[in-house]
């Protein structure tokens, strides 16, 4: 992609993205940076269906983009496996904070990140992970995310986790992992990686 095409990709309107999502006919991956408008627990019909934190980003000129971040695996729980999420936090620093944008991207490969930073993985239950994510989002000057873009009816990113096969999901996708990065004050950033039971 040339620099001019790259710039145009980042300047697409909401309507352009919706049209491209429907035209793609399959999963479409995106990379987004925005300022946090809101961070809250998912709204569901019953408490046992709450398995996400919703982080709403302001991403001009596109508008609001909803990040849907899993706090447990209902599929693993339903199949009798461990539903908790393993989280690795990669701490880095930054000199310049990125301006908001959204662009099409292939996603990440956790193997590359792990080989470079050797992060420690910890198991999180739903409540502590939800509290941690909301706290980080509310403190962040910017949030960066990689995931699968969708429209239903809002524009958002989901599948913000490893896409390798898990205990309950046998589809094994390499190089399409999702993640979050929180740009905090004083030049510190924290990248969150997420894995389910059975994912390598």
mmCIF file of C-alpha atoms in Angstrom:
data_model
loop_
_atom_site.group_PDB
_atom_site.id
_atom_site.type_symbol
_atom_site.label_atom_id
_atom_site.label_comp_id
_atom_site.label_asym_id
_atom_site.label_seq_id
_atom_site.Cartn_x
_atom_site.Cartn_y
_atom_site.Cartn_z
ATOM 1 C CA UNK A 1 0.000 0.000 0.000
ATOM 2 C CA UNK A 2 1.376 3.411 -0.963
ATOM 3 C CA UNK A 3 1.568 6.228 1.599
ATOM 4 C CA UNK A 4 -1.353 8.042 -0.071
ATOM 5 C CA UNK A 5 -3.522 4.902 -0.089
ATOM 6 C CA UNK A 6 -2.529 4.211 3.507
ATOM 7 C CA UNK A 7 -3.638 7.720 4.499
ATOM 8 C CA UNK A 8 -6.951 7.334 2.639
ATOM 9 C CA UNK A 9 -7.547 3.991 4.367
ATOM 10 C CA UNK A 10 -7.237 5.718 7.748
ATOM 11 C CA UNK A 11 -9.629 8.511 6.703
ATOM 12 C CA UNK A 12 -12.585 6.316 5.736
ATOM 13 C CA UNK A 13 -16.013 7.286 7.014
ATOM 14 C CA UNK A 14 -18.251 4.973 9.024
ATOM 15 C CA UNK A 15 -20.367 4.387 5.911
ATOM 16 C CA UNK A 16 -17.277 3.351 3.928
ATOM 17 C CA UNK A 17 -16.322 0.811 6.587
ATOM 18 C CA UNK A 18 -19.833 -0.633 6.769
ATOM 19 C CA UNK A 19 -19.913 -1.060 2.985
ATOM 20 C CA UNK A 20 -16.511 -2.749 2.973
ATOM 21 C CA UNK A 21 -17.473 -5.123 5.805
ATOM 22 C CA UNK A 22 -20.550 -6.292 3.901
ATOM 23 C CA UNK A 23 -18.627 -6.492 0.613
ATOM 24 C CA UNK A 24 -15.805 -8.578 2.098
ATOM 25 C CA UNK A 25 -18.015 -11.662 2.486
ATOM 26 C CA UNK A 26 -15.871 -12.958 5.339
ATOM 27 C CA UNK A 27 -13.842 -11.976 8.394
ATOM 28 C CA UNK A 28 -12.095 -8.625 8.112
ATOM 29 C CA UNK A 29 -9.360 -7.567 10.500
ATOM 30 C CA UNK A 30 -8.625 -4.037 11.642
ATOM 31 C CA UNK A 31 -6.198 -1.962 13.704
ATOM 32 C CA UNK A 32 -7.570 1.025 15.593
ATOM 33 C CA UNK A 33 -6.366 3.790 17.903
ATOM 34 C CA UNK A 34 -8.787 6.089 19.697
ATOM 35 C CA UNK A 35 -9.577 8.065 22.813
ATOM 36 C CA UNK A 36 -11.791 6.397 25.396
ATOM 37 C CA UNK A 37 -15.349 7.689 25.599
ATOM 38 C CA UNK A 38 -16.643 4.974 27.916
ATOM 39 C CA UNK A 39 -15.609 1.686 29.573
ATOM 40 C CA UNK A 40 -18.316 -0.539 31.038
ATOM 41 C CA UNK A 41 -19.517 -4.085 31.574
ATOM 42 C CA UNK A 42 -21.482 -5.678 28.774
ATOM 43 C CA UNK A 43 -25.250 -5.325 29.071
ATOM 44 C CA UNK A 44 -26.905 -8.767 28.882
ATOM 45 C CA UNK A 45 -30.315 -10.264 29.601
ATOM 46 C CA UNK A 46 -28.969 -12.414 32.464
ATOM 47 C CA UNK A 47 -25.808 -12.117 34.608
ATOM 48 C CA UNK A 48 -24.399 -15.452 33.406
ATOM 49 C CA UNK A 49 -24.243 -14.094 29.841
ATOM 50 C CA UNK A 50 -21.984 -11.175 30.784
ATOM 51 C CA UNK A 51 -18.575 -12.132 29.394
ATOM 52 C CA UNK A 52 -17.237 -8.886 27.901
ATOM 53 C CA UNK A 53 -16.046 -5.430 28.802
ATOM 54 C CA UNK A 54 -17.128 -2.775 26.321
ATOM 55 C CA UNK A 55 -14.640 0.015 25.590
ATOM 56 C CA UNK A 56 -16.027 2.749 23.341
ATOM 57 C CA UNK A 57 -13.399 4.698 21.401
ATOM 58 C CA UNK A 58 -13.758 8.009 19.614
ATOM 59 C CA UNK A 59 -12.012 7.613 16.246
ATOM 60 C CA UNK A 60 -12.555 10.619 13.949
ATOM 61 C CA UNK A 61 -13.642 10.835 11.176
ATOM 62 C CA UNK A 62 -15.137 7.374 11.616
ATOM 63 C CA UNK A 63 -16.881 8.137 14.912
ATOM 64 C CA UNK A 64 -17.458 5.656 17.749
ATOM 65 C CA UNK A 65 -15.858 2.206 17.621
ATOM 66 C CA UNK A 66 -16.836 -0.372 20.272
ATOM 67 C CA UNK A 67 -14.161 -2.782 21.503
ATOM 68 C CA UNK A 68 -15.741 -5.969 22.844
ATOM 69 C CA UNK A 69 -13.161 -7.677 25.086
ATOM 70 C CA UNK A 70 -13.802 -11.143 26.538
ATOM 71 C CA UNK A 71 -13.471 -11.645 30.282
ATOM 72 C CA UNK A 72 -14.195 -15.394 30.171
ATOM 73 C CA UNK A 73 -14.958 -18.132 27.644
ATOM 74 C CA UNK A 74 -18.609 -19.171 27.738
ATOM 75 C CA UNK A 75 -17.843 -21.810 25.087
ATOM 76 C CA UNK A 76 -15.187 -23.451 27.279
ATOM 77 C CA UNK A 77 -17.517 -23.238 30.277
ATOM 78 C CA UNK A 78 -20.355 -24.853 28.336
ATOM 79 C CA UNK A 79 -18.094 -27.737 27.273
ATOM 80 C CA UNK A 80 -16.849 -28.300 30.833
ATOM 81 C CA UNK A 81 -13.412 -26.711 30.417
ATOM 82 C CA UNK A 82 -11.709 -23.908 32.345
ATOM 83 C CA UNK A 83 -13.496 -20.669 31.333
ATOM 84 C CA UNK A 84 -10.903 -18.265 32.738
ATOM 85 C CA UNK A 85 -8.730 -16.046 30.558
ATOM 86 C CA UNK A 86 -4.946 -16.076 30.668
ATOM 87 C CA UNK A 87 -3.495 -12.584 30.361
ATOM 88 C CA UNK A 88 0.032 -11.405 29.600
ATOM 89 C CA UNK A 89 0.933 -7.734 30.012
ATOM 90 C CA UNK A 90 3.834 -6.364 27.975
ATOM 91 C CA UNK A 91 5.095 -3.092 29.452
ATOM 92 C CA UNK A 92 6.891 -0.665 27.144
ATOM 93 C CA UNK A 93 7.455 3.070 26.777
ATOM 94 C CA UNK A 94 6.524 5.515 24.043
ATOM 95 C CA UNK A 95 7.920 8.864 22.910
ATOM 96 C CA UNK A 96 5.010 9.991 20.749
ATOM 97 C CA UNK A 97 1.398 8.995 21.185
ATOM 98 C CA UNK A 98 -0.415 7.921 17.983
ATOM 99 C CA UNK A 99 -3.322 9.995 16.757
ATOM 100 C CA UNK A 100 -6.695 8.223 16.346
ATOM 101 C CA UNK A 101 -7.169 6.119 13.208
ATOM 102 C CA UNK A 102 -8.692 2.891 11.951
ATOM 103 C CA UNK A 103 -7.218 0.782 9.162
ATOM 104 C CA UNK A 104 -7.498 -2.687 7.713
ATOM 105 C CA UNK A 105 -4.793 -4.992 9.089
ATOM 106 C CA UNK A 106 -4.004 -8.693 9.261
ATOM 107 C CA UNK A 107 -3.738 -8.880 13.036
ATOM 108 C CA UNK A 108 -0.872 -9.936 15.266
ATOM 109 C CA UNK A 109 1.025 -13.155 15.858
ATOM 110 C CA UNK A 110 1.427 -13.745 19.596
ATOM 111 C CA UNK A 111 4.395 -16.035 18.911
ATOM 112 C CA UNK A 112 6.377 -13.039 17.638
ATOM 113 C CA UNK A 113 5.459 -10.897 20.651
ATOM 114 C CA UNK A 114 6.235 -13.712 23.098
ATOM 115 C CA UNK A 115 9.603 -14.419 21.471
ATOM 116 C CA UNK A 116 10.595 -10.765 21.869
ATOM 117 C CA UNK A 117 9.262 -9.971 25.350
ATOM 118 C CA UNK A 118 8.812 -13.343 27.145
ATOM 119 C CA UNK A 119 5.747 -12.154 29.093
ATOM 120 C CA UNK A 120 4.347 -13.975 32.119
ATOM 121 C CA UNK A 121 0.828 -15.375 31.766
ATOM 122 C CA UNK A 122 -1.660 -15.207 34.641
ATOM 123 C CA UNK A 123 -5.169 -16.641 34.998
ATOM 124 C CA UNK A 124 -7.961 -14.123 35.610
ATOM 125 C CA UNK A 125 -11.518 -14.737 36.738
ATOM 126 C CA UNK A 126 -14.245 -12.600 35.159
ATOM 127 C CA UNK A 127 -14.645 -9.964 37.887
ATOM 128 C CA UNK A 128 -10.945 -9.119 38.475
ATOM 129 C CA UNK A 129 -10.260 -9.000 34.732
ATOM 130 C CA UNK A 130 -13.277 -6.792 34.050
ATOM 131 C CA UNK A 131 -12.231 -4.396 36.816
ATOM 132 C CA UNK A 132 -8.639 -4.285 35.539
ATOM 133 C CA UNK A 133 -9.647 -3.591 31.933
ATOM 134 C CA UNK A 134 -12.091 -0.845 32.867
ATOM 135 C CA UNK A 135 -9.544 0.765 35.198
ATOM 136 C CA UNK A 136 -6.815 0.753 32.532
ATOM 137 C CA UNK A 137 -9.172 2.076 29.848
ATOM 138 C CA UNK A 138 -10.380 4.939 32.029
ATOM 139 C CA UNK A 139 -6.794 5.925 32.851
ATOM 140 C CA UNK A 140 -5.513 5.665 29.269
ATOM 141 C CA UNK A 141 -4.780 8.662 27.061
ATOM 142 C CA UNK A 142 -5.215 6.418 24.012
ATOM 143 C CA UNK A 143 -6.208 2.796 23.448
ATOM 144 C CA UNK A 144 -4.919 0.715 20.539
ATOM 145 C CA UNK A 145 -6.582 -2.519 19.456
ATOM 146 C CA UNK A 146 -6.277 -5.301 16.903
ATOM 147 C CA UNK A 147 -9.244 -7.541 16.137
ATOM 148 C CA UNK A 148 -12.007 -8.509 13.747
ATOM 149 C CA UNK A 149 -14.187 -5.602 12.636
ATOM 150 C CA UNK A 150 -17.975 -5.966 12.522
ATOM 151 C CA UNK A 151 -21.167 -3.938 12.219
ATOM 152 C CA UNK A 152 -24.230 -5.041 14.240
ATOM 153 C CA UNK A 153 -25.637 -2.324 14.387
ATOM 154 C CA UNK A 154 -22.667 -0.355 15.736
ATOM 155 C CA UNK A 155 -19.153 -0.429 14.313
ATOM 156 C CA UNK A 156 -16.817 -2.416 16.510
ATOM 157 C CA UNK A 157 -13.926 -4.830 16.998
ATOM 158 C CA UNK A 158 -14.243 -8.237 18.626
ATOM 159 C CA UNK A 159 -12.119 -11.417 18.694
ATOM 160 C CA UNK A 160 -9.558 -9.402 20.664
ATOM 161 C CA UNK A 161 -7.620 -12.468 21.801
ATOM 162 C CA UNK A 162 -5.525 -15.349 20.473
ATOM 163 C CA UNK A 163 -7.153 -17.044 17.482
ATOM 164 C CA UNK A 164 -5.382 -20.368 17.909
ATOM 165 C CA UNK A 165 -7.487 -23.461 18.596
ATOM 166 C CA UNK A 166 -8.795 -23.783 22.165
ATOM 167 C CA UNK A 167 -10.498 -26.626 24.040
ATOM 168 C CA UNK A 168 -13.923 -25.620 22.740
ATOM 169 C CA UNK A 169 -13.027 -24.003 19.393
ATOM 170 C CA UNK A 170 -11.095 -26.189 16.946
ATOM 171 C CA UNK A 171 -10.515 -23.537 14.261
ATOM 172 C CA UNK A 172 -6.798 -22.686 14.342
ATOM 173 C CA UNK A 173 -5.898 -19.273 12.908
ATOM 174 C CA UNK A 174 -2.254 -18.161 12.881
ATOM 175 C CA UNK A 175 -1.314 -14.500 12.512
ATOM 176 C CA UNK A 176 -4.780 -13.109 13.235
ATOM 177 C CA UNK A 177 -4.481 -12.586 17.009
ATOM 178 C CA UNK A 178 -6.125 -9.594 18.667
ATOM 179 C CA UNK A 179 -4.760 -7.447 21.496
ATOM 180 C CA UNK A 180 -5.075 -4.176 23.386
ATOM 181 C CA UNK A 181 -2.504 -1.524 24.191
ATOM 182 C CA UNK A 182 -3.153 1.187 26.778
ATOM 183 C CA UNK A 183 -1.159 4.414 26.421
ATOM 184 C CA UNK A 184 -0.828 5.681 29.982
ATOM 185 C CA UNK A 185 0.646 8.844 31.421
ATOM 186 C CA UNK A 186 4.387 9.508 31.760
ATOM 187 C CA UNK A 187 5.203 7.661 28.529
ATOM 188 C CA UNK A 188 4.238 4.189 29.742
ATOM 189 C CA UNK A 189 2.243 1.705 27.663
ATOM 190 C CA UNK A 190 0.827 -1.718 28.517
ATOM 191 C CA UNK A 191 -0.095 -4.275 25.866
ATOM 192 C CA UNK A 192 -2.620 -6.928 26.935
ATOM 193 C CA UNK A 193 -2.593 -10.380 25.304
ATOM 194 C CA UNK A 194 -5.423 -12.854 25.939
ATOM 195 C CA UNK A 195 -5.585 -16.662 25.705
ATOM 196 C CA UNK A 196 -8.225 -19.271 26.533
ATOM 197 C CA UNK A 197 -7.833 -22.770 27.949
ATOM 198 C CA UNK A 198 -6.049 -24.989 25.425
ATOM 199 C CA UNK A 199 -4.516 -22.222 23.332
ATOM 200 C CA UNK A 200 -0.737 -22.566 22.883
#
